[in-house]
Amino acid sequence: MIVEWIAGIGSLTLSQLSNVGRASLILIQAIVGRTNAGVHWRLTIDQIYVVGVLSLSIIIVSGLFIGMVLGLQGYTILTDYGSEQALGQMVALSLTRELGPVVTALLFAGRAGSALTAEIGLMKATEQLASLEMIGIDPLRRVVAPRFWAGVISLPILSLIFVSIGCLGGALIGVSWLGVDSGSFWANMQASVEFSDDILNGIIKSVVFAVVVTWIAVYQGYDLVPTSEGISRATTKTVVHASLAVLCLDFFLTAVMFGEI
Amino acid sequence: MEIREVVFRRDQRVIYDGLTASIPRGKITAIVGPSGTGKTTLLRLISGQLNPEAGDICVDGLSVPLLTRVELFDLRRRMGMLFQSGALFTELSVFENVAFPLRVHTDLDEELIRFVVMMKLEAVGLRGALDLTPSELSGGMQRRVALARAIVLDPEMIMYDEPFVGQDPIGLGVLLSLVKRLNQALGLTSLVVSHDLQETLSIADHVIMIANTRVAFEGSPQDMQLSEDLLVQQFLYGRPDGPVHFHFPASPIEDAL
Amino acid sequence: MYSRGTELSVGVFVLLGAFCLAFLALEVSGLTKRGDSGSYRLSARFDNVAGLTTRAKVSAAGVTIGRVVGIRYDEKTAGAIVDMEISQGFSQFSEDTSASILTAGLLGEKYIGLMTGGDPNYLVDGDIIYDTQSAVVLEELIGKFLLNMSSEK
């Protein structure tokens, strides 16, 4: 009984490790080595359009609403201590340090990550990947690599847009609606937000999330069982694994970046 | 091309156990056999998409399982493959699909690419469909476009994976005559995997029948008709039970009830 | 195969990202306020700096003119030395300038207020201000208050 239980843990660990190993191999084969840079660049631009530009609307709308909610909630809490002026600081710090990178990565996993998995999976199921191989092209290079780079480039940009819109949303509620003085709102924000500490760290976070989320998405797509059931399962896996990875990593990154304060 | 003593397993299931066959150059070879015997797997082994557990596959003197990735891709340029579903790139037009191997592997200028693509599309009778996307074509037409793409680099060998599945009689006739014509006109070594027996046998020069993890028969279509082998007989005449069992392996029904 | 529209929208997308980065740098973190015009360093010696942190504001007449960059213990005088970076634009502090640690609101953060005097000579880079007023420690204040109450009785 106990032996079986331990053996179960062992086999689970082994299978997870082999997953990680395969995912690493796929990534390394996809992005290391000789490529036709020109063609590659064009394909990447196409993919930035698909994963980045098409995610803009959801990012802008969510950024605006999260900023406005932060404005409202922050105001209610801060008035209790008579320090509404700190609203700008609160909105900006929570957005640049945490909410911006994390929420953008979660939305990205749901919007673009699942689409990447499904697209690559469909290409596998319809033998397009095998057919590329027969034509003598490595599908990892042609299909996986451009999508990976597009994800890594797009997510930090989306995150910057999210944070900016969020700050404006917070200002909209705080200044225009609740009547916090516009001067102290922005001055407090500027006094407390440090470019190198807060904004750069936020960008580093979102680059890390971008690598992880896109990696999980392309791996799940490339490695899935090529049936309709396999595709739907892999899509779900992408969203679940990517979200969990983002939240766990966020904790560790935060501990490293802001832990000593 | 030689296949020697190939052993292949998928998970625990043995697909091939000592498969040996040879495929003559410049002829149409049919690979037939009951469903689930891994006929498509054989094509993937030949093209190096899968590696056998043991045994060797020689194409034109090269041992496929031992090739490096680069050598393998070079070899594949000399092979064409027509997939079951056609496997056209859905985001590209018909023209771009056929032009794709040219763009990747050659430095031809646009005019020449256009010329070659037109010739190939003319050969499959779909020059008019140039600017359509694959989703606007019927299944049979998609397969013909895929055929044009498979031969655009003028390969020495072409493999057809179930080309006749789900075709109406007209589409079937078109494809049959295309396979035959291409073989005669270009001297292609053709490999047709199918379980549409009568149609396939009508164009094949050489038949390899796979059943129960081995080659059950190898020879000319005429010899196959005359074969006394029970397995071949069952397959040719479509008898429900025989050496290939109707029942999935199970314990006797008395025990199960 | 590659449409002009795709390229254009990707270009706009990347520019939007750059614009947002600039917005965050300038408007949200106020990057221009420091560094570009240069700064000079002043120090001040306090008896007690309880609650003051690095990066705290330095202000004169309520206007932010600099930032605390370092706090260290001085063994010679048994006090705290606070290093401040003051923007080059505010260089006319007389030699008898006084510094005090103030609190923004009742529970707000601590900051340093500079009050210039009448001396014709100005402080220059590296000078130390000795005329200081230490941080108000709430516990001491309450202690004094209670002491006064009991002695009045």
XYZ file of C-alpha atoms in Angstrom:
671
model
C 0.000 0.000 0.000
C 2.591 2.529 1.118
C 5.088 1.101 -1.353
C 2.584 1.640 -4.169
C 1.987 5.156 -2.979
C 5.683 5.947 -3.003
C 6.090 4.288 -6.385
C 3.218 6.462 -7.606
C 5.050 9.586 -6.516
C 8.175 8.291 -8.197
C 6.522 7.622 -11.530
C 4.754 10.979 -11.416
C 8.065 12.719 -10.797
C 9.721 10.820 -13.613
C 6.990 11.610 -16.107
C 6.998 15.288 -15.125
C 10.773 15.392 -15.483
C 10.603 13.815 -18.912
C 7.985 16.421 -19.882
C 10.327 19.191 -18.795
C 13.163 17.530 -20.689
C 11.149 17.241 -23.907
C 9.948 20.821 -23.573
C 13.529 22.013 -23.170
C 14.674 20.023 -26.188
C 11.889 21.481 -28.298
C 12.762 24.999 -27.217
C 16.490 24.537 -27.784
C 16.033 22.961 -31.197
C 13.628 25.712 -32.135
C 15.744 28.720 -31.266
C 19.367 27.619 -31.405
C 21.358 27.198 -34.578
C 21.348 28.315 -38.189
C 18.280 30.027 -39.555
C 17.264 32.044 -42.527
C 17.058 35.347 -40.700
C 15.029 37.224 -43.310
C 12.230 34.697 -43.628
C 12.305 34.134 -39.922
C 11.821 37.812 -39.189
C 8.827 38.079 -41.509
C 7.193 35.085 -39.872
C 7.823 36.560 -36.434
C 6.210 39.846 -37.453
C 3.171 37.936 -38.670
C 2.965 36.169 -35.340
C 3.382 39.382 -33.343
C 0.290 40.554 -35.159
C -1.595 37.423 -34.143
C -0.526 37.162 -30.509
C 0.179 40.826 -29.756
C -1.965 43.179 -31.797
C -5.042 40.981 -31.579
C -4.703 40.842 -27.773
C -4.653 44.639 -27.514
C -8.382 45.131 -27.005
C -8.672 42.740 -24.064
C -5.538 44.219 -22.485
C -6.721 47.803 -22.828
C -10.200 47.100 -21.481
C -8.936 45.048 -18.523
C -6.213 47.586 -17.768
C -8.725 50.401 -17.683
C -11.108 48.539 -15.398
C -8.408 47.284 -13.027
C -7.050 50.815 -12.743
C -10.511 52.182 -11.999
C -11.210 49.505 -9.394
C -7.858 50.237 -7.735
C -8.804 53.914 -7.693
C -12.143 53.222 -6.050
C -10.955 50.658 -3.515
C -7.809 52.568 -2.687
C -9.759 55.741 -2.108
C -12.183 54.014 0.289
C -9.334 52.530 2.294
C -7.091 55.583 2.254
C -9.807 58.052 3.344
C -10.002 56.122 6.605
C -6.483 57.359 7.341
C -7.007 60.741 5.799
C -4.357 60.165 3.197
C -6.179 60.192 -0.140
C -3.166 61.956 -1.641
C -1.372 58.623 -1.531
C -3.895 57.206 -4.018
C -1.629 57.820 -7.005
C 1.216 56.081 -5.249
C -0.932 53.097 -4.360
C -2.395 52.678 -7.842
C 0.926 53.084 -9.602
C 2.946 50.840 -7.290
C 0.470 47.976 -7.318
C 0.213 48.192 -11.103
C 3.901 48.458 -11.930
C 5.107 45.891 -9.439
C 2.407 43.252 -9.431
C -0.856 43.612 -11.236
C 0.558 44.785 -14.543
C 2.909 41.891 -15.247
C 0.791 39.214 -13.570
C -2.649 40.060 -14.908
C -1.275 40.680 -18.391
C 0.460 37.301 -18.332
C -2.720 35.561 -17.158
C -4.827 37.247 -19.834
C -2.152 36.479 -22.404
C -2.171 32.808 -21.430
C -5.917 32.697 -21.882
C -6.131 34.723 -25.070
C -2.938 34.047 -27.021
C -1.443 30.996 -25.291
C -4.476 28.804 -25.808
C -4.743 29.994 -29.417
C -1.092 29.118 -30.028
C -1.579 25.640 -28.610
C -4.721 25.047 -30.633
C -3.147 26.343 -33.841
C 0.003 24.258 -33.585
C -2.084 21.273 -32.487
C -4.352 21.650 -35.489
C -1.350 21.825 -37.782
C -0.119 18.617 -36.226
C -3.508 16.906 -36.493
C -3.895 17.861 -40.152
C -0.371 16.593 -40.840
C 0.868 20.053 -41.814
C 3.835 19.638 -39.482
C 4.695 16.237 -40.932
C 4.277 17.683 -44.382
C 6.727 20.481 -43.578
C 9.193 17.856 -42.485
C 8.720 16.008 -45.744
C 9.367 19.179 -47.683
C 12.612 19.301 -45.751
C 11.824 22.090 -43.330
C 12.135 21.762 -39.619
C 8.702 22.637 -38.222
C 10.347 23.668 -34.966
C 12.117 26.419 -36.873
C 9.317 27.336 -39.183
C 6.316 27.054 -36.868
C 7.450 26.998 -33.255
C 10.312 29.505 -33.215
C 8.460 32.524 -34.720
C 5.555 31.985 -32.343
C 7.882 31.730 -29.385
C 9.720 34.947 -30.223
C 6.490 36.749 -30.983
C 5.192 35.837 -27.538
C 8.390 36.918 -25.827
C 8.304 40.282 -27.625
C 4.585 40.937 -27.341
C 3.873 40.221 -23.692
C 6.192 42.880 -22.183
C 4.753 45.451 -24.604
C 1.225 44.458 -23.659
C 2.212 44.710 -20.011
C 3.539 48.268 -20.480
C 0.307 49.244 -22.194
C -1.716 47.608 -19.432
C 0.113 49.515 -16.685
C -0.153 52.851 -18.497
C -3.869 52.441 -19.147
C -4.333 51.283 -15.553
C -2.660 54.415 -14.158
C -4.846 56.572 -16.381
C -7.903 54.622 -15.225
C -6.937 55.188 -11.594
C -6.458 58.891 -12.287
C -9.809 59.027 -14.057
C -11.622 57.706 -10.983
C -9.444 59.306 -8.323
C -9.024 62.759 -9.804
C -11.996 63.325 -12.079
C -14.612 61.540 -10.079
C -13.608 61.342 -6.409
C -11.899 64.715 -6.427
C -8.373 63.881 -5.254
C -6.179 66.840 -6.117
C -4.621 66.161 -9.489
C -1.295 67.715 -8.497
C -0.836 65.619 -5.376
C -2.074 62.496 -7.168
C 0.656 62.682 -9.812
C 3.323 64.180 -7.524
C 2.879 61.421 -4.961
C 3.017 58.860 -7.730
C 6.198 60.321 -9.139
C 7.788 60.649 -5.714
C 7.226 57.019 -4.790
C 7.649 55.133 -8.071
C 11.281 54.529 -8.953
C 12.076 53.860 -12.581
C 14.871 51.372 -11.949
C 13.259 49.596 -9.002
C 9.615 49.479 -9.885
C 9.197 49.885 -13.615
C 12.291 47.977 -14.727
C 11.569 45.171 -12.288
C 8.036 45.009 -13.625
C 9.393 44.703 -17.148
C 11.831 41.979 -16.095
C 8.949 40.107 -14.508
C 6.874 40.286 -17.628
C 9.771 39.116 -19.817
C 10.166 36.072 -17.574
C 6.417 35.411 -17.703
C 6.486 35.830 -21.479
C 9.151 33.152 -21.883
C 7.356 30.734 -19.581
C 3.830 31.213 -20.915
C 4.806 31.045 -24.587
C 7.071 28.107 -23.962
C 4.295 26.164 -22.261
C 1.881 27.072 -25.053
C 4.091 25.966 -27.949
C 5.224 22.846 -26.102
C 1.658 21.772 -25.393
C 0.734 22.377 -29.010
C 3.716 20.542 -30.403
C 3.532 17.597 -28.046
C -0.207 16.947 -27.980
C -2.075 13.866 -29.142
C -3.284 14.861 -32.623
C -7.005 14.318 -32.154
C -9.754 16.802 -31.402
C -9.863 15.551 -27.823
C -6.111 15.927 -27.519
C -6.260 19.498 -28.783
C -8.948 20.569 -26.346
C -7.110 18.898 -23.497
C -3.816 20.545 -24.409
C -5.494 23.951 -24.665
C -6.858 23.588 -21.155
C -3.467 22.433 -19.941
C -1.803 25.478 -21.453
C -4.055 27.871 -19.577
C -3.853 25.995 -16.277
C -0.117 25.317 -16.314
C 0.784 28.764 -17.576
C -1.368 30.518 -14.965
C 0.041 28.439 -12.125
C 3.580 28.971 -13.359
C 3.041 32.729 -13.549
C 1.662 32.943 -10.020
C 4.396 30.764 -8.494
C 7.177 32.538 -10.355
C 5.706 35.878 -9.337
C 6.154 34.982 -5.698
C 9.796 34.046 -6.168
C 10.583 37.032 -8.346
C 8.942 39.357 -5.853
C 10.911 37.789 -3.019
C 14.152 38.317 -4.907
C 13.372 41.818 -6.176
C 11.543 43.448 -3.300
C 12.202 40.983 -0.504
C 14.868 42.899 1.371
C 12.733 46.022 1.813
C 14.971 0.447 -51.628
C 15.326 -2.265 -49.041
C 13.603 -2.803 -45.728
C 15.345 -5.375 -43.562
C 14.130 -7.076 -40.402
C 12.477 -3.958 -39.028
C 11.103 -4.094 -35.520
C 8.886 -1.267 -34.348
C 6.841 -0.866 -31.239
C 4.445 1.852 -30.216
C 4.121 1.918 -26.448
C 3.726 -1.777 -25.668
C 2.081 -2.760 -28.934
C 4.280 -4.467 -31.494
C 3.614 -2.981 -34.932
C 6.346 -4.742 -36.893
C 8.327 -7.767 -35.897
C 10.960 -8.528 -38.498
C 9.470 -6.873 -41.566
C 11.480 -7.398 -44.743
C 10.573 -6.105 -48.175
C 12.101 -4.434 -51.189
C 10.652 -1.728 -53.361
C 11.761 -1.582 -57.011
C 12.855 1.694 -58.595
C 10.620 3.389 -61.130
C 7.611 1.142 -60.501
C 4.334 1.575 -58.662
C 4.420 -0.473 -55.498
C 1.242 -0.972 -53.537
C 1.340 -1.556 -49.810
C -1.916 -3.142 -48.750
C -3.198 -4.767 -45.628
C -5.997 -4.683 -43.091
C -6.590 -1.484 -41.099
C -4.407 -0.993 -38.081
C -1.434 -2.941 -39.391
C 0.650 0.201 -39.584
C 0.867 0.882 -43.303
C 1.189 4.619 -42.710
C 3.811 3.875 -40.068
C 5.880 2.197 -42.770
C 5.878 5.404 -44.827
C 6.966 7.368 -41.783
C 9.780 4.937 -41.177
C 10.937 5.267 -44.773
C 10.874 9.057 -44.605
C 12.690 9.013 -41.282
C 9.934 10.660 -39.248
C 10.055 7.618 -37.002
C 12.987 5.415 -36.128
C 12.750 1.611 -35.916
C 13.803 -0.228 -32.789
C 15.901 -2.655 -34.789
C 16.602 -3.394 -38.429
C 17.561 -1.138 -41.279
C 15.898 0.832 -44.029
C 17.978 1.616 -47.084
C 16.901 4.223 -49.564
C 19.181 4.501 -52.571
C 22.066 3.050 -50.584
C 21.556 5.349 -47.583
C 20.552 3.915 -44.248
C 17.708 6.165 -43.087
C 17.874 5.524 -39.308
C 21.581 6.395 -39.253
C 21.339 9.699 -41.120
C 21.990 12.965 -39.332
C 19.258 15.550 -39.282
C 20.830 17.508 -42.132
C 21.377 14.454 -44.320
C 17.827 13.369 -43.619
C 16.433 16.693 -44.778
C 18.533 16.418 -47.925
C 17.154 12.973 -48.600
C 13.605 14.175 -48.065
C 14.045 16.736 -50.807
C 14.257 13.804 -53.157
C 11.034 12.349 -51.774
C 7.519 13.609 -52.142
C 4.717 12.599 -49.869
C 0.992 12.931 -50.228
C -0.728 12.833 -46.874
C -4.127 11.381 -46.115
C -5.660 14.774 -45.466
C -3.641 16.626 -48.097
C -1.996 18.663 -45.326
C -2.074 21.917 -47.282
C -1.003 24.986 -45.329
C -4.316 26.552 -44.484
C -3.070 30.122 -44.321
C -1.577 30.098 -47.825
C -3.288 30.203 -51.214
C -3.165 27.269 -53.610
C -0.419 28.954 -55.605
C 1.702 29.670 -52.529
C 1.190 26.142 -51.260
C 2.632 24.683 -54.424
C 5.341 27.340 -54.597
C 6.342 26.786 -50.976
C 9.005 24.066 -51.459
C 10.495 26.106 -54.315
C 10.752 29.239 -52.213
C 12.392 27.367 -49.382
C 14.831 25.240 -51.318
C 15.696 27.203 -54.429
C 16.719 30.729 -55.360
C 14.547 30.848 -58.464
C 13.183 34.263 -59.384
C 9.475 34.957 -59.181
C 8.887 34.441 -62.907
C 10.413 30.989 -62.947
C 8.570 29.955 -59.793
C 5.344 31.024 -61.431
C 6.189 29.004 -64.524
C 6.971 25.828 -62.577
C 3.925 26.126 -60.329
C 1.683 26.664 -63.349
C 3.074 23.558 -65.018
C 2.476 21.410 -61.979
C -1.008 22.760 -61.377
C -1.803 22.193 -65.049
C -0.680 18.597 -64.635
C -3.252 18.030 -61.894
C -5.859 20.080 -63.749
C -6.261 22.838 -61.169
C -4.588 25.817 -62.803
C -7.907 27.655 -62.516
C -7.912 27.342 -58.723
C -4.694 29.334 -58.404
C -5.869 32.066 -56.045
C -8.307 30.090 -53.940
C -7.516 29.030 -50.396
C -7.439 25.324 -49.539
C -10.663 25.596 -47.541
C -12.525 26.596 -50.709
C -11.630 23.323 -52.433
C -13.249 19.900 -52.160
C -11.326 17.090 -50.485
C -10.356 15.543 -53.799
C -9.113 18.848 -55.203
C -7.113 19.485 -52.039
C -5.427 16.150 -52.570
C -4.604 17.090 -56.149
C -3.083 20.401 -55.029
C -1.080 18.497 -52.440
C 0.054 16.163 -55.207
C 1.222 19.140 -57.258
C 3.140 20.373 -54.209
C 4.677 16.945 -53.621
C 6.076 16.811 -57.176
C 7.081 20.451 -57.525
C 10.726 19.730 -56.687
C 10.754 16.810 -59.158
C 11.440 14.084 -56.579
C 12.712 10.645 -57.462
C 10.214 8.955 -55.252
C 6.707 9.707 -54.117
C 4.671 8.171 -51.351
C 0.897 8.234 -51.288
C -0.789 7.751 -47.942
C -4.320 6.467 -48.527
C -4.926 8.678 -51.573
C -8.271 7.090 -52.445
C -10.072 7.279 -49.109
C -13.381 9.076 -49.200
C -13.369 9.832 -52.916
C -16.377 9.621 -55.165
C -15.898 7.395 -58.258
C -14.954 10.348 -60.455
C -12.369 11.711 -58.006
C -11.042 8.208 -57.608
C -10.641 7.778 -61.355
C -8.885 11.153 -61.623
C -6.409 10.285 -58.880
C -5.767 6.797 -60.230
C -4.947 8.089 -63.669
C -2.781 10.848 -62.152
C -0.726 8.376 -60.142
C -0.305 6.181 -63.201
C 0.547 9.083 -65.509
C 3.071 10.617 -63.142
C 4.784 7.294 -62.757
C 5.048 6.795 -66.498
C 5.903 10.363 -67.452
C 8.501 11.073 -64.797
C 9.753 7.582 -63.997
C 8.931 8.141 -60.332
C 9.275 5.374 -57.833
C 5.769 5.350 -56.423
C 4.610 3.875 -53.171
C 0.852 3.670 -52.656
C -0.539 2.788 -49.259
C -4.160 1.820 -49.479
C -6.819 -0.620 -48.491
C -8.889 0.064 -51.583
C -7.638 -3.165 -53.012
C -9.114 -3.428 -56.492
C -8.304 0.154 -57.482
C -4.777 -0.055 -56.147
C -4.065 -3.394 -57.758
C -5.267 -2.071 -61.109
C -2.308 0.316 -61.313
C 0.361 -1.442 -59.246
C 3.357 -3.279 -60.625
C 4.368 -4.747 -57.311
C 2.360 -5.553 -54.184
C 3.449 -5.858 -50.586
C 0.791 -7.076 -48.199
C 1.315 -6.492 -44.499
C -0.613 -8.384 -41.839
C 0.099 -9.562 -38.303
C 3.347 -7.559 -37.967
C 4.981 -9.153 -41.033
C 4.912 -9.195 -44.784
C 2.211 -11.670 -45.713
C 2.776 -11.496 -49.432
C 5.150 -9.848 -51.849
C 4.947 -10.110 -55.626
C 3.005 -8.997 -58.681
C -0.762 -8.371 -58.575
C -1.356 -11.391 -60.813
C 0.513 -13.659 -58.411
C -1.531 -12.256 -55.569
C -4.812 -13.226 -57.249
C -3.495 -16.762 -57.620
C -2.039 -17.043 -54.124
C -3.200 -19.977 -52.057
C -2.374 -18.209 -48.788
C -5.406 -18.081 -46.515
C -4.585 -14.570 -45.327
C -4.328 -13.228 -48.855
C -7.520 -15.023 -49.818
C -9.387 -13.566 -46.854
C -8.181 -10.075 -47.644
C -8.819 -10.272 -51.388
C -12.357 -11.536 -51.046
C -13.293 -9.712 -47.876
C -14.251 -12.675 -45.711
C -15.228 -11.576 -42.193
C -13.267 -14.280 -40.386
C -10.067 -16.133 -41.149
C -6.431 -15.735 -40.168
C -7.255 -12.130 -39.334
C -9.788 -12.525 -36.605
C -13.150 -10.861 -36.432
C -12.879 -10.744 -32.638
C -10.539 -8.460 -30.791
C -8.288 -10.712 -28.667
C -10.237 -11.732 -25.534
C -10.790 -14.606 -23.183
C -13.555 -17.083 -24.229
C -16.972 -15.536 -23.809
C -18.021 -18.286 -21.340
C -15.385 -17.015 -18.888
C -16.423 -13.418 -19.248
C -20.101 -14.019 -18.545
C 1.414 36.367 -48.401
C 2.489 39.093 -46.017
C 0.072 41.985 -46.075
C 1.100 45.573 -45.644
C -1.617 45.963 -43.013
C 0.000 43.370 -40.769
C 3.343 45.116 -40.866
C 1.722 48.464 -40.254
C -0.275 47.313 -37.254
C 2.736 45.545 -35.745
C 4.683 48.777 -36.178
C 1.948 50.740 -34.442
C 1.851 48.120 -31.699
C 5.575 48.399 -31.011
C 5.440 52.200 -31.092
C 2.530 52.115 -28.656
C 4.700 50.016 -26.350
C 7.546 52.524 -26.600
C 5.133 55.377 -25.960
C 3.788 53.629 -22.855
C 7.326 53.064 -21.591
C 8.029 56.760 -22.021
C 4.767 57.618 -20.283
C 5.625 55.357 -17.336
C 9.132 56.766 -17.108
C 8.172 60.433 -17.310
C 4.687 60.716 -15.840
C 4.508 57.830 -13.398
C 8.040 57.613 -12.042
C 8.977 61.233 -12.723
C 12.321 60.254 -14.188
C 13.202 63.731 -15.524
C 12.993 65.330 -12.107
C 16.271 63.820 -11.099
C 19.583 63.218 -12.715
C 19.421 65.262 -15.870
C 20.371 68.658 -14.384
C 22.931 67.136 -12.024
C 22.958 67.304 -8.273
C 25.258 68.030 -5.377
C 25.586 66.403 -2.020
C 24.900 67.851 1.431
C 24.968 66.043 4.741
C 23.280 66.808 8.028
C 24.013 65.516 11.510
C 21.027 64.599 13.645
C 20.800 63.303 17.201
C 18.022 60.959 16.174
C 16.687 59.957 12.753
C 14.112 57.388 13.892
C 11.754 56.540 11.021
C 13.681 58.267 8.260
C 14.529 56.032 5.295
C 16.695 56.390 2.216
C 14.791 57.799 -0.764
C 12.850 60.081 1.579
C 12.127 63.571 0.232
C 14.174 66.636 1.006
C 12.112 69.782 0.784
C 12.442 73.507 1.285
C 9.322 75.520 1.969
C 7.310 72.447 0.957
C 8.943 72.071 -2.456
C 10.786 68.826 -3.127
C 14.384 69.701 -3.969
C 16.182 66.432 -3.372
C 16.294 63.024 -1.813
C 17.985 61.178 1.042
C 20.628 58.835 -0.360
C 22.269 57.472 2.730
C 21.990 57.279 6.526
C 24.944 56.243 8.682
C 25.947 56.293 12.320
C 28.735 58.684 13.255
C 30.821 57.362 16.147
C 32.656 60.619 16.790
C 29.569 62.652 17.603
C 27.340 59.702 18.555
C 24.710 60.867 16.094
C 23.384 60.086 12.648
C 24.727 61.559 9.421
C 22.169 61.840 6.627
C 23.453 62.250 3.066
C 21.200 64.148 0.689
C 21.328 64.721 -3.042
C 20.056 68.203 -3.872
C 19.223 69.230 -7.435
C 21.719 71.651 -8.974
C 18.891 74.118 -9.527
C 18.587 74.760 -5.781
C 22.081 75.762 -4.782
C 21.491 78.905 -2.756
C 21.347 77.607 0.797
C 23.208 79.777 3.267
C 25.809 78.306 5.613
C 23.497 78.676 8.615
C 20.730 76.653 6.997
C 18.863 74.454 9.461
C 17.525 70.979 8.765
C 14.695 69.240 10.554
C 12.997 65.889 10.253
C 9.302 66.384 9.617
C 6.349 64.064 9.237
C 3.781 64.234 6.439
C 0.511 64.042 8.326
C 0.104 62.266 11.637
C 1.183 58.817 10.438
C 2.793 59.772 7.141
C 6.330 59.242 6.000
C 9.259 61.224 7.408
C 11.060 63.771 5.276
C 13.714 66.447 5.723
C 12.911 70.132 5.638
C 15.643 72.684 4.982
C 15.241 76.277 6.154
C 17.746 78.766 4.783
C 19.219 81.465 7.049
C 20.774 84.902 6.474
C 24.451 84.086 6.001
C 25.834 85.484 2.699
C 27.948 82.367 2.046
C 26.285 79.365 0.418
C 26.688 75.697 1.233
C 28.644 73.734 -1.370
C 29.014 70.062 -2.275
C 30.081 67.935 0.704
C 29.194 70.414 3.472
C 27.604 69.230 6.681
C 24.706 70.979 8.415
C 24.951 70.879 12.215
C 21.979 73.077 13.043
C 19.367 70.339 13.072
C 16.195 69.321 14.762
C 15.780 65.576 15.289
C 12.871 63.335 14.533
C 9.957 63.558 16.875
C 9.619 60.233 18.622
C 6.011 59.791 19.588
C 6.779 57.705 22.674
C 9.090 60.404 24.085
C 6.488 63.037 23.390
C 3.813 61.092 25.216
C 6.226 60.419 28.070
C 6.954 64.148 28.438
C 3.273 64.971 28.271
C 2.443 62.520 31.055
C 5.321 63.845 33.154
C 4.037 67.390 32.802
C 0.526 66.293 33.727
C 1.694 64.603 36.927
C 3.969 67.497 37.988
C 1.140 70.030 37.547
C -1.011 68.179 39.998
